[in-house]
PDB file of C-alpha atoms in Angstrom:
ATOM      1  CA  MET A 727      -2.123  23.091   2.720  1.00 42.00           C
ATOM      2  CA  ASN A 728      -0.313  21.537  -0.169  1.00 43.00           C
ATOM      3  CA  ILE A 729       1.172  18.641   2.597  1.00 46.00           C
ATOM      4  CA  GLN A 730       4.207  16.675   1.419  1.00 46.00           C
ATOM      5  CA  HIS A 731       3.487  13.822   0.113  1.00 45.00           C
ATOM      6  CA  ARG A 732       6.925  11.073  -0.901  1.00 48.00           C
ATOM      7  CA  ILE A 733       5.478   7.613  -1.744  1.00 46.00           C
ATOM      8  CA  VAL A 734       7.537   5.088  -3.174  1.00 44.00           C
ATOM      9  CA  GLY A 735       5.114   3.148  -5.548  1.00 43.00           C
ATOM     10  CA  CYS A 736       7.319   3.382  -8.239  1.00 38.00           C
ATOM     11  CA  ALA A 737       9.464   0.996  -6.863  1.00 42.00           C
ATOM     12  CA  LEU A 738       6.440  -1.438  -6.628  1.00 44.00           C
ATOM     13  CA  LEU A 739       5.939  -1.125 -10.246  1.00 41.00           C
ATOM     14  CA  MET A 740       9.056  -1.141 -11.324  1.00 39.00           C
ATOM     15  CA  ALA A 741       9.603  -4.480  -8.668  1.00 46.00           C
ATOM     16  CA  VAL A 742       6.462  -6.492 -10.675  1.00 46.00           C
ATOM     17  CA  GLY A 743       5.378  -4.310 -13.682  1.00 44.00           C
ATOM     18  CA  SER A 744       8.557  -3.395 -15.936  1.00 38.00           C
ATOM     19  CA  THR A 745       7.829  -6.801 -18.013  1.00 33.00           C
ATOM     20  CA  GLN A 746       6.590  -6.506 -21.362  1.00 33.00           C
ATOM     21  CA  PHE A 747       3.061  -8.665 -21.787  1.00 34.00           C
ATOM     22  CA  SER A 748       3.779 -12.006 -23.448  1.00 35.00           C
ATOM     23  CA  THR A 749       1.854 -13.504 -25.931  1.00 32.00           C
ATOM     24  CA  LEU A 750       0.154 -15.786 -23.370  1.00 39.00           C
ATOM     25  CA  HIS A 751      -1.713 -13.154 -22.005  1.00 42.00           C
ATOM     26  CA  ALA A 752      -4.106 -12.796 -24.834  1.00 39.00           C
ATOM     27  CA  GLN A 753      -4.651 -16.329 -24.596  1.00 39.00           C
ATOM     28  CA  GLU A 754      -6.076 -16.066 -21.221  1.00 52.00           C
ATOM     29  CA  ALA A 755      -9.268 -15.481 -20.633  1.00 62.00           C
ATOM     30  CA  ASP A 756      -9.383 -13.196 -17.736  1.00 73.00           C
ATOM     31  CA  PRO A 757      -5.590 -12.983 -16.643  1.00 72.00           C
ATOM     32  CA  ASP A 758      -6.899 -10.240 -13.930  1.00 82.00           C
ATOM     33  CA  LEU A 759      -8.804 -13.135 -11.916  1.00 83.00           C
ATOM     34  CA  ILE A 760      -6.247 -14.045  -9.216  1.00 82.00           C
ATOM     35  CA  GLN A 761      -7.341 -16.141  -6.753  1.00 83.00           C
ATOM     36  CA  GLY A 762     -11.348 -15.533  -7.244  1.00 84.00           C
ATOM     37  CA  TYR A 763     -10.815 -11.785  -7.377  1.00 86.00           C
ATOM     38  CA  ARG A 764     -10.128  -9.026 -10.194  1.00 87.00           C
ATOM     39  CA  SER A 765      -8.249  -5.812  -9.081  1.00 86.00           C
ATOM     40  CA  GLY A 766     -11.678  -3.849  -9.316  1.00 86.00           C
ATOM     41  CA  ASP A 767     -13.683  -6.027  -6.795  1.00 88.00           C
ATOM     42  CA  ILE A 768     -10.270  -5.372  -4.227  1.00 89.00           C
ATOM     43  CA  LEU A 769     -11.086  -1.663  -5.385  1.00 88.00           C
ATOM     44  CA  ILE A 770     -14.819  -1.118  -4.385  1.00 91.00           C
ATOM     45  CA  SER A 771     -14.167  -2.902  -1.400  1.00 92.00           C
ATOM     46  CA  LEU A 772     -11.707   0.041  -0.031  1.00 93.00           C
ATOM     47  CA  PRO A 773     -13.760   2.452   2.792  1.00 93.00           C
ATOM     48  CA  ASP A 774     -14.867   5.327   1.604  1.00 95.00           C
ATOM     49  CA  THR A 775     -13.680   6.732   4.532  1.00 95.00           C
ATOM     50  CA  SER A 776     -11.408   6.393   7.195  1.00 95.00           C
ATOM     51  CA  GLY A 777     -10.514   8.258   9.825  1.00 93.00           C
ATOM     52  CA  PRO A 778      -9.256  11.665   8.580  1.00 95.00           C
ATOM     53  CA  PHE A 779      -9.004  10.280   4.917  1.00 97.00           C
ATOM     54  CA  THR A 780     -11.501  10.325   2.549  1.00 97.00           C
ATOM     55  CA  VAL A 781     -11.413   8.838  -1.651  1.00 97.00           C
ATOM     56  CA  ILE A 782     -10.294  11.169  -4.337  1.00 96.00           C
ATOM     57  CA  SER A 783     -10.635   8.854  -6.611  1.00 96.00           C
ATOM     58  CA  ARG A 784     -10.614   4.922  -7.376  1.00 95.00           C
ATOM     59  CA  THR A 785      -8.365   3.400 -10.774  1.00 94.00           C
ATOM     60  CA  SER A 786      -8.287   0.218 -11.961  1.00 91.00           C
ATOM     61  CA  ASP A 787      -6.315  -1.442 -14.402  1.00 89.00           C
ATOM     62  CA  PRO A 788      -6.832  -4.911 -15.255  1.00 86.00           C
ATOM     63  CA  GLN A 789      -4.197  -5.484 -17.669  1.00 83.00           C
ATOM     64  CA  ASN A 790      -1.455  -4.675 -15.392  1.00 82.00           C
ATOM     65  CA  PHE A 791      -3.665  -6.651 -12.482  1.00 84.00           C
ATOM     66  CA  SER A 792      -3.563  -3.223  -9.857  1.00 89.00           C
ATOM     67  CA  ALA A 793      -6.095  -0.773  -8.391  1.00 93.00           C
ATOM     68  CA  THR A 794      -4.847   2.417  -6.723  1.00 95.00           C
ATOM     69  CA  VAL A 795      -7.441   4.374  -4.296  1.00 96.00           C
ATOM     70  CA  GLU A 796      -6.249   7.856  -3.099  1.00 97.00           C
ATOM     71  CA  TYR A 797      -7.298   9.520  -0.376  1.00 97.00           C
ATOM     72  CA  GLY A 798      -7.544  12.909   1.422  1.00 97.00           C
ATOM     73  CA  GLY A 799      -8.919  14.807   3.742  1.00 94.00           C
ATOM     74  CA  LEU A 800      -7.557  17.676   6.453  1.00 91.00           C
ATOM     75  CA  ASP A 801      -3.684  17.793   6.217  1.00 94.00           C
ATOM     76  CA  ALA A 802      -3.887  14.354   4.951  1.00 96.00           C
ATOM     77  CA  ARG A 803      -3.634  12.132   1.610  1.00 97.00           C
ATOM     78  CA  ALA A 804      -2.993   8.454   1.452  1.00 97.00           C
ATOM     79  CA  ILE A 805      -2.299   6.231  -1.466  1.00 96.00           C
ATOM     80  CA  VAL A 806      -3.374   2.562  -1.180  1.00 96.00           C
ATOM     81  CA  SER A 807      -2.041   0.105  -4.382  1.00 94.00           C
ATOM     82  CA  ILE A 808      -3.112  -2.990  -4.955  1.00 91.00           C
ATOM     83  CA  ASN A 809      -0.625  -5.307  -7.771  1.00 89.00           C
ATOM     84  CA  GLY A 810      -0.775  -8.833  -8.812  1.00 81.00           C
ATOM     85  CA  VAL A 811       1.294 -10.674 -11.060  1.00 71.00           C
ATOM     86  CA  ARG A 812       0.846 -13.908 -12.949  1.00 59.00           C
ATOM     87  CA  ALA A 813       2.962 -16.525 -13.451  1.00 53.00           C
ATOM     88  CA  SER A 814       3.612 -15.629 -17.323  1.00 51.00           C
ATOM     89  CA  ASN A 815       4.368 -11.812 -15.889  1.00 49.00           C
ATOM     90  CA  VAL A 816       7.515 -12.183 -13.904  1.00 50.00           C
ATOM     91  CA  PRO A 817       8.551 -15.794 -13.462  1.00 48.00           C
ATOM     92  CA  GLY A 818      10.595 -16.717 -10.026  1.00 50.00           C
ATOM     93  CA  ILE A 819       8.542 -14.235  -8.070  1.00 52.00           C
ATOM     94  CA  TYR A 820       4.541 -15.999  -8.342  1.00 61.00           C
ATOM     95  CA  PRO A 821       2.750 -16.652  -6.402  1.00 74.00           C
ATOM     96  CA  VAL A 822       3.275 -13.780  -4.118  1.00 81.00           C
ATOM     97  CA  ARG A 823       3.224 -15.156  -0.720  1.00 80.00           C
ATOM     98  CA  ASP A 824       0.665 -14.045   2.310  1.00 83.00           C
ATOM     99  CA  GLY A 825       1.919 -11.792   4.847  1.00 82.00           C
ATOM    100  CA  PRO A 826       4.975  -9.490   4.570  1.00 82.00           C
ATOM    101  CA  ASP A 827       7.624 -12.436   4.230  1.00 84.00           C
ATOM    102  CA  ASP A 828       7.536 -12.262  -0.002  1.00 85.00           C
ATOM    103  CA  PRO A 829      11.240 -10.801  -0.996  1.00 86.00           C
ATOM    104  CA  VAL A 830       9.521  -7.852  -3.060  1.00 86.00           C
ATOM    105  CA  VAL A 831       7.768  -6.784   0.058  1.00 90.00           C
ATOM    106  CA  ARG A 832      10.918  -7.110   1.802  1.00 91.00           C
ATOM    107  CA  SER A 833      12.277  -5.215  -0.824  1.00 91.00           C
ATOM    108  CA  LEU A 834       9.949  -2.574  -1.584  1.00 91.00           C
ATOM    109  CA  LEU A 835      10.207  -1.340   2.672  1.00 94.00           C
ATOM    110  CA  ASP A 836      14.278  -1.787   3.046  1.00 94.00           C
ATOM    111  CA  GLN A 837      13.463   0.929  -0.039  1.00 94.00           C
ATOM    112  CA  ALA A 838      11.330   2.675   1.963  1.00 95.00           C
ATOM    113  CA  PHE A 839      13.392   2.673   4.688  1.00 95.00           C
ATOM    114  CA  GLN A 840      16.408   3.986   2.820  1.00 95.00           C
ATOM    115  CA  TYR A 841      14.570   6.448   1.249  1.00 95.00           C
ATOM    116  CA  HIS A 842      13.282   8.258   4.495  1.00 95.00           C
ATOM    117  CA  SER A 843      16.494   7.822   6.473  1.00 93.00           C
ATOM    118  CA  THR A 844      17.776   9.839   3.968  1.00 94.00           C
ATOM    119  CA  GLN A 845      15.597  12.838   3.694  1.00 93.00           C
ATOM    120  CA  PRO A 846      16.821  15.808   5.505  1.00 92.00           C
ATOM    121  CA  GLY A 847      15.779  16.058   8.861  1.00 90.00           C
ATOM    122  CA  GLN A 848      13.372  13.106   8.836  1.00 92.00           C
ATOM    123  CA  ILE A 849      13.165  10.232  11.645  1.00 90.00           C
ATOM    124  CA  ALA A 850      12.578   7.000   9.814  1.00 95.00           C
ATOM    125  CA  GLN A 851      12.036   3.548  12.015  1.00 96.00           C
ATOM    126  CA  ARG A 852      10.884   0.129  11.187  1.00 96.00           C
ATOM    127  CA  THR A 853       7.375  -1.017  12.777  1.00 96.00           C
ATOM    128  CA  ASN A 854       4.812  -3.391  12.686  1.00 96.00           C
ATOM    129  CA  VAL A 855       0.978  -2.598  12.601  1.00 96.00           C
ATOM    130  CA  SER A 856      -1.273  -5.222  13.336  1.00 94.00           C
ATOM    131  CA  TYR A 857      -4.902  -6.138  11.822  1.00 91.00           C
ATOM    132  CA  GLY A 858      -7.214  -9.047  12.609  1.00 84.00           C
ATOM    133  CA  ASN A 859      -4.581 -11.442  14.043  1.00 87.00           C
ATOM    134  CA  ARG A 860      -2.188 -10.580  11.754  1.00 89.00           C
ATOM    135  CA  ALA A 861       1.022  -8.050  11.765  1.00 92.00           C
ATOM    136  CA  MET A 862       1.937  -6.089   8.721  1.00 94.00           C
ATOM    137  CA  ALA A 863       5.436  -4.696   8.200  1.00 95.00           C
ATOM    138  CA  CYS A 864       5.920  -0.955   7.697  1.00 97.00           C
ATOM    139  CA  VAL A 865       7.854   2.257   7.788  1.00 97.00           C
ATOM    140  CA  SER A 866       7.200   4.674  10.154  1.00 97.00           C
ATOM    141  CA  SER A 867       9.124   8.292   9.316  1.00 96.00           C
ATOM    142  CA  ASP A 868       8.444  12.047  11.353  1.00 95.00           C
ATOM    143  CA  ASP A 869       9.787  15.293  10.050  1.00 95.00           C
ATOM    144  CA  PRO A 870       9.553  17.414  12.746  1.00 94.00           C
ATOM    145  CA  GLN A 871      10.315  20.663  11.030  1.00 93.00           C
ATOM    146  CA  LYS A 872       7.302  20.321   8.469  1.00 94.00           C
ATOM    147  CA  LYS A 873       5.518  18.239  10.960  1.00 95.00           C
ATOM    148  CA  ASP A 874       4.563  15.709   8.730  1.00 96.00           C
ATOM    149  CA  ASP A 875       4.063  12.048   9.909  1.00 96.00           C
ATOM    150  CA  PHE A 876       4.585   9.180   7.107  1.00 97.00           C
ATOM    151  CA  LEU A 877       3.367   5.475   7.203  1.00 97.00           C
ATOM    152  CA  VAL A 878       4.223   2.944   4.450  1.00 97.00           C
ATOM    153  CA  CYS A 879       2.826  -0.692   4.943  1.00 97.00           C
ATOM    154  CA  ALA A 880       3.459  -3.453   2.426  1.00 95.00           C
ATOM    155  CA  THR A 881       1.897  -7.160   2.729  1.00 93.00           C
ATOM    156  CA  GLY A 882       1.127  -9.942   0.146  1.00 90.00           C
ATOM    157  CA  VAL A 883      -2.608 -10.945  -0.297  1.00 89.00           C
ATOM    158  CA  LEU A 884      -4.965 -12.420  -2.545  1.00 87.00           C
ATOM    159  CA  GLY A 885      -2.013 -13.309  -4.523  1.00 85.00           C
ATOM    160  CA  ARG A 886      -1.086  -9.229  -5.079  1.00 89.00           C
ATOM    161  CA  TYR A 887       1.107  -6.943  -3.052  1.00 91.00           C
ATOM    162  CA  LEU A 888      -0.434  -4.314  -0.917  1.00 93.00           C
ATOM    163  CA  LEU A 889       0.950  -1.284  -0.394  1.00 95.00           C
ATOM    164  CA  ILE A 890      -0.118   1.468   1.792  1.00 96.00           C
ATOM    165  CA  GLN A 891       1.333   5.079   1.935  1.00 97.00           C
ATOM    166  CA  PRO A 892      -0.839   7.544   4.425  1.00 97.00           C
ATOM    167  CA  VAL A 893       0.860  10.823   5.357  1.00 97.00           C
ATOM    168  CA  ILE A 894      -0.548  13.516   7.929  1.00 97.00           C
ATOM    169  CA  ASN A 895       0.557  16.617   8.999  1.00 96.00           C
ATOM    170  CA  TYR A 896       0.327  17.217  12.643  1.00 95.00           C
ATOM    171  CA  ARG A 897       0.536  21.074  12.823  1.00 93.00           C
ATOM    172  CA  LEU A 898      -2.883  21.846  14.327  1.00 91.00           C
ATOM    173  CA  SER A 899      -3.095  18.336  16.443  1.00 90.00           C
ATOM    174  CA  SER A 900      -0.840  15.798  18.417  1.00 94.00           C
ATOM    175  CA  LYS A 901       1.759  13.556  17.117  1.00 94.00           C
ATOM    176  CA  GLU A 902       0.697  11.315  19.252  1.00 95.00           C
ATOM    177  CA  LEU A 903      -3.074  11.241  17.736  1.00 96.00           C
ATOM    178  CA  VAL A 904      -1.730  11.350  14.282  1.00 96.00           C
ATOM    179  CA  ASP A 905       0.399   8.526  15.018  1.00 96.00           C
ATOM    180  CA  ARG A 906      -2.834   6.324  15.613  1.00 97.00           C
ATOM    181  CA  GLN A 907      -4.596   7.737  13.446  1.00 97.00           C
ATOM    182  CA  LEU A 908      -2.199   6.637  10.683  1.00 97.00           C
ATOM    183  CA  THR A 909      -1.879   3.149  12.023  1.00 97.00           C
ATOM    184  CA  ASP A 910      -5.833   2.902  12.272  1.00 97.00           C
ATOM    185  CA  PHE A 911      -6.241   3.654   8.494  1.00 97.00           C
ATOM    186  CA  ALA A 912      -3.279   0.973   7.597  1.00 97.00           C
ATOM    187  CA  SER A 913      -5.179  -1.277  10.193  1.00 96.00           C
ATOM    188  CA  SER A 914      -8.286  -0.599   8.382  1.00 95.00           C
ATOM    189  CA  VAL A 915      -7.135  -1.149   4.796  1.00 96.00           C
ATOM    190  CA  ALA A 916      -5.287  -4.326   5.275  1.00 94.00           C
ATOM    191  CA  SER A 917      -8.295  -5.975   7.429  1.00 93.00           C
ATOM    192  CA  THR A 918     -10.746  -4.912   4.727  1.00 93.00           C
ATOM    193  CA  VAL A 919      -8.462  -6.820   2.250  1.00 91.00           C
ATOM    194  CA  SER A 920      -7.439  -9.745   4.245  1.00 89.00           C
ATOM    195  CA  SER A 921     -11.078 -10.084   4.935  1.00 88.00           C
ATOM    196  CA  LEU A 922     -12.162 -11.201   1.435  1.00 87.00           C
ATOM    197  CA  ALA A 923      -9.912 -13.970   1.451  1.00 72.00           C
ATOM    198  CA  LEU A 924     -11.367 -15.537   4.489  1.00 59.00           C
ATOM    199  CA  PRO A 925     -14.261 -18.181   4.041  1.00 52.00           C
ATOM    200  CA  PRO A 926     -17.510 -17.132   4.179  1.00 49.00           C
ATOM    201  CA  GLY A 927     -18.606 -17.321   8.308  1.00 46.00           C
ATOM    202  CA  ASN A 928     -14.905 -16.656   9.291  1.00 43.00           C
TER     203      ASN A 928
END
């Protein structure tokens, strides 16, 4: 089945990746090293499987401080994007704030809500997904006609933006089960990335 998979990842790229590289980048020994981690370090930490999702591809772009993991499964797809920002990149929005209060995070979720709210037949709502002792702001949307269930979550972690976008079609399942699978996937990914920021032993 060719599942309909709409994402707002382009908004993230526009928000943090639209500036030109300055000469300062050439002088930095390792501009992708942010809070002790490189994009590839985070990329390989993400789970190979989570619920109905299995990794299809992992792509790291150190020059743009980013990493993307694409997941697939039976009637399921997901994209997890991690984008960093350096002070020499976008003055005024660095450093990225941990949690949901970063202005770019709020803007991404506003755009996701607006997008899904304006799609024919879709019902969008704002929600939160817990991971560990934290919560991440999300937008959920349901297309009852096509039976596509969407989730878009965003947060700041490790000086980067984490954007999680799973979608599952529930034609062969129940919406209640799919809702849990979407939430569990987002929580698992956020927990994995946030655990990298914890001191050893925590």
